[in-house]
Amino acid sequence: MSATSATAVPVIASDEQAITAARDYAASIADGVIERDRSGTVPTQELAALDATGLLAITLPREHGGSDVSPTTLAEVVRTIAAVDPAIAQVPQGHFLFVDALAVWGSDAQQQRLFSDVLAGARLGNALAERGARHAQDLRTRLRFDVGAPRLDGRKYYCTGAITARWIGVTALDEQGQLVLAFVERNADGVHVDDDWNVMGQRATVSGTATFQDVAVDPELIIPYERAFQVPQQLGARSQLVHAAIQVGIAGGALRDAGTFVRDNARPFFEAARAGWADSAGEDPHTILRYGRLATRVRAAEALLDSAAATLAEVTRHPASARDAARGSLAVAQAKAFASEVAVEVAGDLFALSGASAADERHDLSRHWRNARTHASHDPVDWKYHHVGNFLINDVLPPNHGQL
């Protein structure tokens, strides 16, 4: 279960405070990033510290005690943490999605109950995707309405953050085949979350299996989620903004570590040294050129992220029309697709800049590429570019789902 400090969780009152809190938290977890990547174990202490920062409540509506920060600030908070440890930054991604879902579709009772917990440091873990079916959204998890409380049965995977969450949001089909979102307590009877996450990157997310066996569900904690995607919505765009910020953070972190390694560890190529062009790796003209190109692409990714966030601020959580919703979704799609490519590029070129010594495992620099490539596999960038192009050429609005 999510653990917070014995003292009260601070209430973040402004966008500026949120960014400061993110910077302080990122600095506090920086020293352990290599060990977390290598071990792949649940980062219990680091997540408890995250829960105690007050950052979990930054997107709560103000009328419920949150600071309701702008999308720009949300993206900057996530980017800041991801530049240090993108696995930790990904853990609250589902949390922020569920806060949005509750803010738009939750009943007064649901908001009162769950938002008060969030203000106290409770994190909402996700149980959305499944394995083994035709595709990740071909759900087999079912919510049945027997005598007494509704009961939940199913098996989920990619359950980021669920293992240390206070609540888990679970998607299922009800008896009429309609999509619902049910919130169950992490430690409820019949809930089992495994640490069977065994992948090359984003290891500290521990996004493994969650099993729900005859779990009693409070009927007051069920959202008819199907309707959320039958009207113009920004749930998907705001969720994808967090993913885009993670990729931008990975790109920035890789660029930072490449620069540090070139300055402090790498040697110049012998041809540059013999010709008198460079006494250090940082003076090598090809290194300077490549680093400058990469830095420019990282800056472009940051600018696209800022632009997408600004668009979401204009559209708001309640888009006025399908075209407005599409504008937000497509802006985020461009930012996410471009950032995914840049993160992989910078993380790979880090070794071209730094030379063979950078491949020494003691530096664990490969984690940047492994994290970028693992995270980018969530959803193909080609589909994002497809929808952008189809809109610009043919004026076809993109699909109204949660991954664009």
mmCIF file of C-alpha atoms in Angstrom:
data_model
loop_
_atom_site.group_PDB
_atom_site.id
_atom_site.type_symbol
_atom_site.label_atom_id
_atom_site.label_comp_id
_atom_site.label_asym_id
_atom_site.label_seq_id
_atom_site.Cartn_x
_atom_site.Cartn_y
_atom_site.Cartn_z
ATOM 1 C CA MET A 1 0.000 0.000 0.000
ATOM 2 C CA SER A 2 1.085 3.554 -0.628
ATOM 3 C CA ALA A 3 2.878 4.906 2.400
ATOM 4 C CA THR A 4 3.185 8.582 3.231
ATOM 5 C CA SER A 5 5.075 10.383 5.910
ATOM 6 C CA ALA A 6 3.718 10.654 9.422
ATOM 7 C CA THR A 7 3.313 14.391 8.944
ATOM 8 C CA ALA A 8 0.542 15.894 6.859
ATOM 9 C CA VAL A 9 1.072 15.889 3.108
ATOM 10 C CA PRO A 10 1.680 19.479 1.998
ATOM 11 C CA VAL A 11 -0.880 21.218 -0.150
ATOM 12 C CA ILE A 12 0.757 22.704 -3.227
ATOM 13 C CA ALA A 13 -0.945 26.038 -3.813
ATOM 14 C CA SER A 14 0.481 27.204 -7.140
ATOM 15 C CA ASP A 15 2.121 26.157 -10.383
ATOM 16 C CA GLU A 16 5.427 27.577 -9.174
ATOM 17 C CA GLN A 17 5.306 25.479 -6.005
ATOM 18 C CA ALA A 18 4.561 22.370 -8.052
ATOM 19 C CA ILE A 19 7.638 22.877 -10.221
ATOM 20 C CA THR A 20 9.826 23.557 -7.179
ATOM 21 C CA ALA A 21 8.518 20.406 -5.475
ATOM 22 C CA ALA A 22 9.268 18.365 -8.599
ATOM 23 C CA ARG A 23 12.816 19.700 -8.788
ATOM 24 C CA ASP A 24 13.438 18.969 -5.120
ATOM 25 C CA TYR A 25 12.018 15.471 -5.421
ATOM 26 C CA ALA A 26 14.002 14.715 -8.600
ATOM 27 C CA ALA A 27 17.209 15.796 -6.890
ATOM 28 C CA SER A 28 16.421 13.560 -3.910
ATOM 29 C CA ILE A 29 16.169 10.393 -6.028
ATOM 30 C CA ALA A 30 19.028 11.085 -8.444
ATOM 31 C CA ASP A 31 21.724 9.110 -6.631
ATOM 32 C CA GLY A 32 19.798 5.839 -6.720
ATOM 33 C CA VAL A 33 18.741 5.767 -10.359
ATOM 34 C CA ILE A 34 21.397 3.300 -11.531
ATOM 35 C CA GLU A 35 20.701 0.835 -8.723
ATOM 36 C CA ARG A 36 16.941 1.047 -9.366
ATOM 37 C CA ASP A 37 17.505 0.318 -13.033
ATOM 38 C CA ARG A 38 19.747 -2.636 -12.286
ATOM 39 C CA SER A 39 17.658 -4.212 -9.577
ATOM 40 C CA GLY A 40 14.201 -3.811 -11.112
ATOM 41 C CA THR A 41 12.717 -4.085 -7.623
ATOM 42 C CA VAL A 42 9.823 -2.035 -6.312
ATOM 43 C CA PRO A 43 11.168 1.422 -5.338
ATOM 44 C CA THR A 44 9.021 1.530 -2.214
ATOM 45 C CA GLN A 45 10.866 4.314 -0.396
ATOM 46 C CA GLU A 46 11.095 6.574 -3.433
ATOM 47 C CA LEU A 47 7.394 6.160 -4.198
ATOM 48 C CA ALA A 48 6.443 6.799 -0.582
ATOM 49 C CA ALA A 49 8.477 9.999 -0.811
ATOM 50 C CA LEU A 50 6.649 10.925 -4.030
ATOM 51 C CA ASP A 51 3.299 10.336 -2.352
ATOM 52 C CA ALA A 52 4.359 12.666 0.471
ATOM 53 C CA THR A 53 5.327 15.593 -1.789
ATOM 54 C CA GLY A 54 1.819 16.834 -2.504
ATOM 55 C CA LEU A 55 2.403 16.392 -6.242
ATOM 56 C CA LEU A 56 -0.338 13.765 -6.512
ATOM 57 C CA ALA A 57 -2.957 16.467 -5.929
ATOM 58 C CA ILE A 58 -1.731 19.095 -8.378
ATOM 59 C CA THR A 59 -4.419 18.339 -10.965
ATOM 60 C CA LEU A 60 -7.305 18.122 -8.509
ATOM 61 C CA PRO A 61 -9.941 20.820 -9.061
ATOM 62 C CA ARG A 62 -9.562 23.745 -6.689
ATOM 63 C CA GLU A 63 -13.023 23.208 -5.245
ATOM 64 C CA HIS A 64 -11.752 19.867 -3.957
ATOM 65 C CA GLY A 65 -8.591 21.282 -2.411
ATOM 66 C CA GLY A 66 -6.198 20.769 -5.314
ATOM 67 C CA SER A 67 -4.139 23.357 -7.149
ATOM 68 C CA ASP A 68 -5.499 22.460 -10.622
ATOM 69 C CA VAL A 69 -2.192 23.376 -12.257
ATOM 70 C CA SER A 70 -2.011 24.125 -15.950
ATOM 71 C CA PRO A 71 -1.153 21.367 -18.440
ATOM 72 C CA THR A 72 2.133 23.213 -19.000
ATOM 73 C CA THR A 73 3.018 22.799 -15.341
ATOM 74 C CA LEU A 74 1.911 19.162 -15.275
ATOM 75 C CA ALA A 75 4.174 18.460 -18.262
ATOM 76 C CA GLU A 76 7.083 20.287 -16.641
ATOM 77 C CA VAL A 77 6.661 18.395 -13.356
ATOM 78 C CA VAL A 78 6.728 15.050 -15.186
ATOM 79 C CA ARG A 79 9.580 16.097 -17.503
ATOM 80 C CA THR A 80 11.683 17.229 -14.536
ATOM 81 C CA ILE A 81 11.341 13.906 -12.744
ATOM 82 C CA ALA A 82 11.752 11.892 -15.965
ATOM 83 C CA ALA A 83 15.045 13.616 -16.768
ATOM 84 C CA VAL A 84 16.369 11.942 -13.615
ATOM 85 C CA ASP A 85 14.336 8.708 -13.523
ATOM 86 C CA PRO A 86 11.663 8.181 -16.184
ATOM 87 C CA ALA A 87 10.439 4.988 -14.512
ATOM 88 C CA ILE A 88 9.516 6.867 -11.345
ATOM 89 C CA ALA A 89 7.976 9.631 -13.471
ATOM 90 C CA GLN A 90 5.735 7.095 -15.190
ATOM 91 C CA VAL A 91 4.262 5.655 -12.000
ATOM 92 C CA PRO A 92 1.708 8.485 -11.461
ATOM 93 C CA GLN A 93 0.691 8.627 -15.146
ATOM 94 C CA GLY A 94 -2.395 6.495 -14.555
ATOM 95 C CA HIS A 95 -3.053 8.429 -11.357
ATOM 96 C CA PHE A 96 -3.347 11.704 -13.253
ATOM 97 C CA LEU A 97 -5.624 10.044 -15.831
ATOM 98 C CA PHE A 98 -7.971 8.823 -13.120
ATOM 99 C CA VAL A 99 -8.025 12.211 -11.418
ATOM 100 C CA ASP A 100 -9.150 13.660 -14.746
ATOM 101 C CA ALA A 101 -11.768 10.942 -15.207
ATOM 102 C CA LEU A 102 -13.146 11.615 -11.746
ATOM 103 C CA ALA A 103 -13.070 15.385 -12.264
ATOM 104 C CA VAL A 104 -15.111 15.102 -15.467
ATOM 105 C CA TRP A 105 -17.278 12.012 -14.895
ATOM 106 C CA GLY A 106 -17.174 11.274 -11.189
ATOM 107 C CA SER A 107 -20.197 11.751 -8.965
ATOM 108 C CA ASP A 108 -20.053 14.085 -5.984
ATOM 109 C CA ALA A 109 -19.684 11.065 -3.703
ATOM 110 C CA GLN A 110 -16.859 9.589 -5.790
ATOM 111 C CA GLN A 111 -15.005 12.877 -5.904
ATOM 112 C CA GLN A 112 -15.416 13.490 -2.206
ATOM 113 C CA ARG A 113 -14.175 10.043 -1.241
ATOM 114 C CA LEU A 114 -11.253 9.597 -3.627
ATOM 115 C CA PHE A 115 -10.059 13.196 -3.854
ATOM 116 C CA SER A 116 -9.851 13.451 -0.069
ATOM 117 C CA ASP A 117 -7.624 10.366 -0.103
ATOM 118 C CA VAL A 118 -5.455 11.862 -2.860
ATOM 119 C CA LEU A 119 -4.988 15.035 -0.833
ATOM 120 C CA ALA A 120 -3.739 12.819 1.983
ATOM 121 C CA GLY A 121 -1.135 11.226 -0.298
ATOM 122 C CA ALA A 122 -3.049 8.269 -1.730
ATOM 123 C CA ARG A 123 -2.006 7.234 -5.234
ATOM 124 C CA LEU A 124 -4.321 5.677 -7.828
ATOM 125 C CA GLY A 125 -2.677 2.781 -9.683
ATOM 126 C CA ASN A 126 -3.881 1.506 -13.031
ATOM 127 C CA ALA A 127 -5.237 -1.817 -14.256
ATOM 128 C CA LEU A 128 -6.291 -1.011 -17.803
ATOM 129 C CA ALA A 129 -4.552 -3.173 -20.413
ATOM 130 C CA GLU A 130 -4.602 -6.943 -20.807
ATOM 131 C CA ARG A 131 -2.497 -9.610 -22.468
ATOM 132 C CA GLY A 132 -3.473 -12.646 -24.477
ATOM 133 C CA ALA A 133 -6.467 -11.238 -26.314
ATOM 134 C CA ARG A 134 -6.598 -9.943 -29.867
ATOM 135 C CA HIS A 135 -5.293 -6.531 -28.774
ATOM 136 C CA ALA A 136 -4.656 -4.654 -25.519
ATOM 137 C CA GLN A 137 -8.146 -3.165 -25.404
ATOM 138 C CA ASP A 138 -9.937 -6.452 -26.106
ATOM 139 C CA LEU A 139 -11.019 -6.798 -22.502
ATOM 140 C CA ARG A 140 -11.874 -10.036 -20.738
ATOM 141 C CA THR A 141 -12.203 -8.548 -17.264
ATOM 142 C CA ARG A 142 -15.845 -8.570 -16.173
ATOM 143 C CA LEU A 143 -17.957 -6.768 -13.604
ATOM 144 C CA ARG A 144 -20.989 -8.818 -12.669
ATOM 145 C CA PHE A 145 -23.917 -7.769 -10.522
ATOM 146 C CA ASP A 146 -24.800 -10.651 -8.244
ATOM 147 C CA VAL A 147 -26.823 -10.420 -5.082
ATOM 148 C CA GLY A 148 -25.026 -7.954 -2.844
ATOM 149 C CA ALA A 149 -21.998 -5.988 -4.038
ATOM 150 C CA PRO A 150 -20.876 -6.095 -7.673
ATOM 151 C CA ARG A 151 -17.995 -8.535 -8.214
ATOM 152 C CA LEU A 152 -14.906 -8.072 -10.352
ATOM 153 C CA ASP A 153 -12.978 -10.858 -12.093
ATOM 154 C CA GLY A 154 -10.056 -10.519 -14.470
ATOM 155 C CA ARG A 155 -6.347 -10.370 -15.103
ATOM 156 C CA LYS A 156 -4.493 -7.228 -16.135
ATOM 157 C CA TYR A 157 -0.936 -6.414 -17.182
ATOM 158 C CA TYR A 158 1.143 -3.214 -17.556
ATOM 159 C CA CYS A 159 -0.289 -2.201 -14.178
ATOM 160 C CA THR A 160 2.104 0.676 -13.538
ATOM 161 C CA GLY A 161 2.084 1.841 -9.949
ATOM 162 C CA ALA A 162 -0.564 -0.609 -8.803
ATOM 163 C CA ILE A 163 1.735 -2.582 -6.536
ATOM 164 C CA THR A 164 2.231 0.385 -4.151
ATOM 165 C CA ALA A 165 -1.029 2.250 -4.776
ATOM 166 C CA ARG A 166 -3.826 2.962 -2.303
ATOM 167 C CA TRP A 167 -6.529 2.459 -4.946
ATOM 168 C CA ILE A 168 -6.511 0.705 -8.321
ATOM 169 C CA GLY A 169 -8.642 1.846 -11.239
ATOM 170 C CA VAL A 170 -9.796 -1.217 -13.199
ATOM 171 C CA THR A 171 -11.493 -1.209 -16.596
ATOM 172 C CA ALA A 172 -13.990 -3.992 -17.241
ATOM 173 C CA LEU A 173 -17.065 -4.838 -19.254
ATOM 174 C CA ASP A 174 -20.339 -5.028 -17.382
ATOM 175 C CA GLU A 175 -23.133 -7.497 -18.061
ATOM 176 C CA GLN A 176 -24.380 -5.369 -20.953
ATOM 177 C CA GLY A 177 -20.926 -5.279 -22.533
ATOM 178 C CA GLN A 178 -20.410 -1.626 -21.596
ATOM 179 C CA LEU A 179 -17.012 -0.305 -20.520
ATOM 180 C CA VAL A 180 -16.841 0.654 -16.848
ATOM 181 C CA LEU A 181 -14.104 1.969 -14.584
ATOM 182 C CA ALA A 182 -14.177 0.582 -11.056
ATOM 183 C CA PHE A 183 -11.985 1.661 -8.161
ATOM 184 C CA VAL A 184 -10.958 -1.020 -5.668
ATOM 185 C CA GLU A 185 -8.623 -0.871 -2.728
ATOM 186 C CA ARG A 186 -5.155 -2.258 -3.377
ATOM 187 C CA ASN A 187 -5.374 -4.518 -0.344
ATOM 188 C CA ALA A 188 -8.968 -5.671 -0.854
ATOM 189 C CA ASP A 189 -9.751 -9.377 -0.660
ATOM 190 C CA GLY A 190 -9.187 -11.018 -4.039
ATOM 191 C CA VAL A 191 -6.718 -8.404 -5.330
ATOM 192 C CA HIS A 192 -3.233 -9.716 -6.070
ATOM 193 C CA VAL A 193 -0.487 -7.621 -7.679
ATOM 194 C CA ASP A 194 2.686 -9.368 -8.853
ATOM 195 C CA ASP A 195 6.187 -7.991 -9.354
ATOM 196 C CA ASP A 196 6.598 -10.057 -12.543
ATOM 197 C CA TRP A 197 7.812 -7.114 -14.629
ATOM 198 C CA ASN A 198 10.878 -8.326 -16.540
ATOM 199 C CA VAL A 199 11.778 -5.962 -19.359
ATOM 200 C CA MET A 200 14.849 -4.196 -20.681
ATOM 201 C CA GLY A 201 13.811 -0.671 -19.645
ATOM 202 C CA GLN A 202 11.518 1.319 -17.343
ATOM 203 C CA ARG A 203 12.257 -1.392 -14.816
ATOM 204 C CA ALA A 204 11.347 0.540 -11.672
ATOM 205 C CA THR A 205 7.756 0.987 -12.873
ATOM 206 C CA VAL A 206 7.205 -2.699 -11.961
ATOM 207 C CA SER A 207 4.261 -2.710 -14.390
ATOM 208 C CA GLY A 208 3.381 -6.352 -13.949
ATOM 209 C CA THR A 209 0.258 -8.437 -13.489
ATOM 210 C CA ALA A 210 -2.746 -7.644 -11.330
ATOM 211 C CA THR A 211 -5.344 -10.342 -10.738
ATOM 212 C CA PHE A 212 -8.876 -9.695 -9.494
ATOM 213 C CA GLN A 213 -10.740 -12.754 -8.243
ATOM 214 C CA ASP A 214 -14.302 -12.264 -7.043
ATOM 215 C CA VAL A 215 -13.447 -8.791 -5.736
ATOM 216 C CA ALA A 216 -16.322 -6.934 -4.098
ATOM 217 C CA VAL A 217 -16.740 -3.458 -5.623
ATOM 218 C CA ASP A 218 -18.485 -0.571 -3.930
ATOM 219 C CA PRO A 219 -21.277 0.345 -6.390
ATOM 220 C CA GLU A 220 -20.628 3.994 -5.570
ATOM 221 C CA LEU A 221 -17.101 3.671 -7.016
ATOM 222 C CA ILE A 222 -18.063 2.605 -10.546
ATOM 223 C CA ILE A 223 -17.934 5.067 -13.455
ATOM 224 C CA PRO A 224 -19.745 4.237 -16.714
ATOM 225 C CA TYR A 225 -16.538 4.847 -18.644
ATOM 226 C CA GLU A 226 -17.962 4.068 -22.081
ATOM 227 C CA ARG A 227 -19.720 7.425 -22.211
ATOM 228 C CA ALA A 228 -16.437 9.286 -21.721
ATOM 229 C CA PHE A 229 -15.456 8.398 -25.292
ATOM 230 C CA GLN A 230 -18.854 9.038 -26.842
ATOM 231 C CA VAL A 231 -18.469 12.812 -26.495
ATOM 232 C CA PRO A 232 -15.574 15.210 -27.170
ATOM 233 C CA GLN A 233 -12.956 14.525 -24.499
ATOM 234 C CA GLN A 234 -9.391 15.303 -23.527
ATOM 235 C CA LEU A 235 -8.767 12.365 -21.199
ATOM 236 C CA GLY A 236 -6.608 10.726 -23.837
ATOM 237 C CA ALA A 237 -4.745 13.885 -24.771
ATOM 238 C CA ARG A 238 -3.951 14.815 -21.172
ATOM 239 C CA SER A 239 -2.822 11.263 -20.465
ATOM 240 C CA GLN A 240 -0.638 11.243 -23.566
ATOM 241 C CA LEU A 241 0.809 14.623 -22.552
ATOM 242 C CA VAL A 242 2.312 12.880 -19.523
ATOM 243 C CA HIS A 243 3.800 10.201 -21.794
ATOM 244 C CA ALA A 244 5.216 12.906 -24.080
ATOM 245 C CA ALA A 245 6.787 14.639 -21.081
ATOM 246 C CA ILE A 246 8.426 11.367 -20.054
ATOM 247 C CA GLN A 247 10.043 11.017 -23.484
ATOM 248 C CA VAL A 248 11.204 14.636 -23.463
ATOM 249 C CA GLY A 249 12.660 14.023 -20.012
ATOM 250 C CA ILE A 250 14.512 10.933 -21.228
ATOM 251 C CA ALA A 251 15.944 12.922 -24.137
ATOM 252 C CA GLY A 252 17.097 15.716 -21.848
ATOM 253 C CA GLY A 253 18.592 13.307 -19.334
ATOM 254 C CA ALA A 254 20.519 11.452 -22.035
ATOM 255 C CA LEU A 255 21.821 14.726 -23.473
ATOM 256 C CA ARG A 256 22.894 15.874 -20.003
ATOM 257 C CA ASP A 257 24.752 12.632 -19.271
ATOM 258 C CA ALA A 258 26.376 12.638 -22.714
ATOM 259 C CA GLY A 259 27.734 16.138 -22.111
ATOM 260 C CA THR A 260 29.016 15.198 -18.674
ATOM 261 C CA PHE A 261 30.753 12.078 -19.979
ATOM 262 C CA VAL A 262 32.374 13.952 -22.857
ATOM 263 C CA ARG A 263 33.689 16.628 -20.494
ATOM 264 C CA ASP A 264 34.818 14.358 -17.666
ATOM 265 C CA ASN A 265 35.646 10.934 -19.092
ATOM 266 C CA ALA A 266 35.972 10.672 -22.863
ATOM 267 C CA ARG A 267 39.173 11.095 -24.859
ATOM 268 C CA PRO A 268 39.436 12.880 -28.196
ATOM 269 C CA PHE A 269 39.692 10.727 -31.307
ATOM 270 C CA PHE A 270 43.380 10.297 -32.185
ATOM 271 C CA GLU A 271 43.027 11.985 -35.586
ATOM 272 C CA ALA A 272 41.693 15.148 -33.947
ATOM 273 C CA ALA A 273 44.479 15.071 -31.367
ATOM 274 C CA ARG A 274 47.265 14.444 -33.913
ATOM 275 C CA ALA A 275 46.015 17.225 -36.159
ATOM 276 C CA GLY A 276 46.059 19.653 -33.258
ATOM 277 C CA TRP A 277 42.285 20.216 -33.367
ATOM 278 C CA ALA A 278 41.485 18.884 -29.930
ATOM 279 C CA ASP A 279 43.233 18.324 -26.616
ATOM 280 C CA SER A 280 40.007 17.035 -25.085
ATOM 281 C CA ALA A 281 36.945 15.153 -26.330
ATOM 282 C CA GLY A 282 34.879 18.297 -25.915
ATOM 283 C CA GLU A 283 37.053 20.108 -28.454
ATOM 284 C CA ASP A 284 36.630 17.473 -31.160
ATOM 285 C CA PRO A 285 34.844 19.317 -34.006
ATOM 286 C CA HIS A 286 32.666 16.333 -34.927
ATOM 287 C CA THR A 287 31.624 15.882 -31.294
ATOM 288 C CA ILE A 288 30.711 19.560 -31.044
ATOM 289 C CA LEU A 289 28.681 19.374 -34.253
ATOM 290 C CA ARG A 290 26.782 16.222 -33.266
ATOM 291 C CA TYR A 291 26.088 17.481 -29.759
ATOM 292 C CA GLY A 292 24.803 20.773 -31.109
ATOM 293 C CA ARG A 293 22.423 18.969 -33.458
ATOM 294 C CA LEU A 294 21.120 16.756 -30.688
ATOM 295 C CA ALA A 295 20.690 19.679 -28.312
ATOM 296 C CA THR A 296 18.667 21.500 -30.939
ATOM 297 C CA ARG A 297 16.370 18.511 -31.437
ATOM 298 C CA VAL A 298 15.876 18.178 -27.683
ATOM 299 C CA ARG A 299 14.994 21.855 -27.528
ATOM 300 C CA ALA A 300 12.514 21.364 -30.369
ATOM 301 C CA ALA A 301 10.919 18.467 -28.464
ATOM 302 C CA GLU A 302 10.618 20.665 -25.380
ATOM 303 C CA ALA A 303 9.015 23.418 -27.442
ATOM 304 C CA LEU A 304 6.512 21.003 -28.998
ATOM 305 C CA LEU A 305 5.640 19.728 -25.527
ATOM 306 C CA ASP A 306 5.066 23.287 -24.295
ATOM 307 C CA SER A 307 2.943 24.063 -27.347
ATOM 308 C CA ALA A 308 0.822 20.945 -26.891
ATOM 309 C CA ALA A 309 0.285 21.747 -23.220
ATOM 310 C CA ALA A 310 -0.762 25.288 -24.092
ATOM 311 C CA THR A 311 -3.284 23.904 -26.576
ATOM 312 C CA LEU A 312 -4.756 21.634 -23.897
ATOM 313 C CA ALA A 313 -5.073 24.628 -21.596
ATOM 314 C CA GLU A 314 -7.136 26.378 -24.276
ATOM 315 C CA VAL A 315 -9.311 23.329 -24.959
ATOM 316 C CA THR A 316 -9.749 22.529 -21.204
ATOM 317 C CA ARG A 317 -11.004 19.276 -19.730
ATOM 318 C CA HIS A 318 -14.370 20.022 -21.340
ATOM 319 C CA PRO A 319 -13.823 20.612 -25.088
ATOM 320 C CA ALA A 320 -16.642 22.550 -26.707
ATOM 321 C CA SER A 321 -16.702 20.446 -29.870
ATOM 322 C CA ALA A 322 -15.217 17.420 -31.570
ATOM 323 C CA ARG A 323 -12.955 19.729 -33.563
ATOM 324 C CA ASP A 324 -11.652 21.381 -30.412
ATOM 325 C CA ALA A 325 -10.977 17.976 -28.874
ATOM 326 C CA ALA A 326 -9.173 16.919 -32.050
ATOM 327 C CA ARG A 327 -7.001 20.036 -31.889
ATOM 328 C CA GLY A 328 -5.787 19.050 -28.440
ATOM 329 C CA SER A 329 -5.291 15.403 -29.330
ATOM 330 C CA LEU A 330 -3.338 16.143 -32.499
ATOM 331 C CA ALA A 331 -1.086 18.686 -30.777
ATOM 332 C CA VAL A 332 -0.154 16.095 -28.162
ATOM 333 C CA ALA A 333 0.226 13.385 -30.817
ATOM 334 C CA GLN A 334 2.840 15.481 -32.609
ATOM 335 C CA ALA A 335 4.698 16.189 -29.385
ATOM 336 C CA LYS A 336 4.651 12.549 -28.288
ATOM 337 C CA ALA A 337 5.682 11.120 -31.663
ATOM 338 C CA PHE A 338 8.550 13.571 -32.119
ATOM 339 C CA ALA A 339 9.773 13.229 -28.525
ATOM 340 C CA SER A 340 9.801 9.431 -28.818
ATOM 341 C CA GLU A 341 12.045 9.627 -31.872
ATOM 342 C CA VAL A 342 14.343 12.236 -30.343
ATOM 343 C CA ALA A 343 14.737 10.329 -27.072
ATOM 344 C CA VAL A 344 15.794 7.163 -28.887
ATOM 345 C CA GLU A 345 18.122 9.154 -31.149
ATOM 346 C CA VAL A 346 19.886 11.024 -28.341
ATOM 347 C CA ALA A 347 20.145 7.927 -26.158
ATOM 348 C CA GLY A 348 21.773 6.030 -29.035
ATOM 349 C CA ASP A 349 24.055 8.834 -30.181
ATOM 350 C CA LEU A 350 25.284 9.257 -26.624
ATOM 351 C CA PHE A 351 27.730 6.440 -27.409
ATOM 352 C CA ALA A 352 28.832 7.993 -30.688
ATOM 353 C CA LEU A 353 29.707 11.123 -28.725
ATOM 354 C CA SER A 354 31.340 9.418 -25.774
ATOM 355 C CA GLY A 355 33.313 6.566 -27.315
ATOM 356 C CA ALA A 356 33.850 2.980 -26.265
ATOM 357 C CA SER A 357 34.457 3.762 -22.594
ATOM 358 C CA ALA A 358 30.826 4.878 -22.253
ATOM 359 C CA ALA A 359 29.728 1.286 -22.887
ATOM 360 C CA ASP A 360 31.287 0.187 -19.593
ATOM 361 C CA GLU A 361 28.357 -1.190 -17.575
ATOM 362 C CA ARG A 362 29.436 0.624 -14.430
ATOM 363 C CA HIS A 363 28.103 3.836 -15.985
ATOM 364 C CA ASP A 364 24.743 2.239 -16.918
ATOM 365 C CA LEU A 365 24.346 4.753 -19.737
ATOM 366 C CA SER A 366 22.444 2.209 -21.803
ATOM 367 C CA ARG A 367 19.477 2.776 -19.499
ATOM 368 C CA HIS A 368 18.571 5.914 -21.448
ATOM 369 C CA TRP A 369 18.093 4.008 -24.704
ATOM 370 C CA ARG A 370 16.425 1.066 -22.974
ATOM 371 C CA ASN A 371 13.997 3.382 -21.192
ATOM 372 C CA ALA A 372 13.227 5.399 -24.324
ATOM 373 C CA ARG A 373 12.676 2.355 -26.495
ATOM 374 C CA THR A 374 10.593 0.514 -23.885
ATOM 375 C CA HIS A 375 8.394 3.513 -23.178
ATOM 376 C CA ALA A 376 7.912 4.340 -26.866
ATOM 377 C CA SER A 377 6.529 0.848 -27.470
ATOM 378 C CA HIS A 378 3.287 1.752 -25.650
ATOM 379 C CA ASP A 379 1.718 2.940 -28.876
ATOM 380 C CA PRO A 380 3.239 3.299 -32.374
ATOM 381 C CA VAL A 381 4.307 6.783 -33.435
ATOM 382 C CA ASP A 382 3.299 5.908 -37.003
ATOM 383 C CA TRP A 383 -0.376 5.946 -35.996
ATOM 384 C CA LYS A 384 0.063 9.381 -34.475
ATOM 385 C CA TYR A 385 1.672 10.745 -37.624
ATOM 386 C CA HIS A 386 -1.050 9.027 -39.650
ATOM 387 C CA HIS A 387 -3.821 10.869 -37.819
ATOM 388 C CA VAL A 388 -1.955 14.181 -38.044
ATOM 389 C CA GLY A 389 -1.493 13.761 -41.787
ATOM 390 C CA ASN A 390 -5.036 12.553 -42.381
ATOM 391 C CA PHE A 391 -6.396 15.629 -40.640
ATOM 392 C CA LEU A 392 -4.138 18.087 -42.451
ATOM 393 C CA ILE A 393 -4.657 16.570 -45.904
ATOM 394 C CA ASN A 394 -8.205 15.218 -45.731
ATOM 395 C CA ASP A 395 -9.735 17.076 -42.770
ATOM 396 C CA VAL A 396 -10.497 13.739 -41.092
ATOM 397 C CA LEU A 397 -10.843 14.072 -37.325
ATOM 398 C CA PRO A 398 -8.771 11.581 -35.339
ATOM 399 C CA PRO A 399 -10.428 8.741 -33.405
ATOM 400 C CA ASN A 400 -11.888 9.646 -30.057
ATOM 401 C CA HIS A 401 -9.983 7.198 -27.827
ATOM 402 C CA GLY A 402 -7.533 7.367 -24.971
ATOM 403 C CA GLN A 403 -4.243 6.893 -26.815
ATOM 404 C CA LEU A 404 -4.014 9.974 -28.979
#
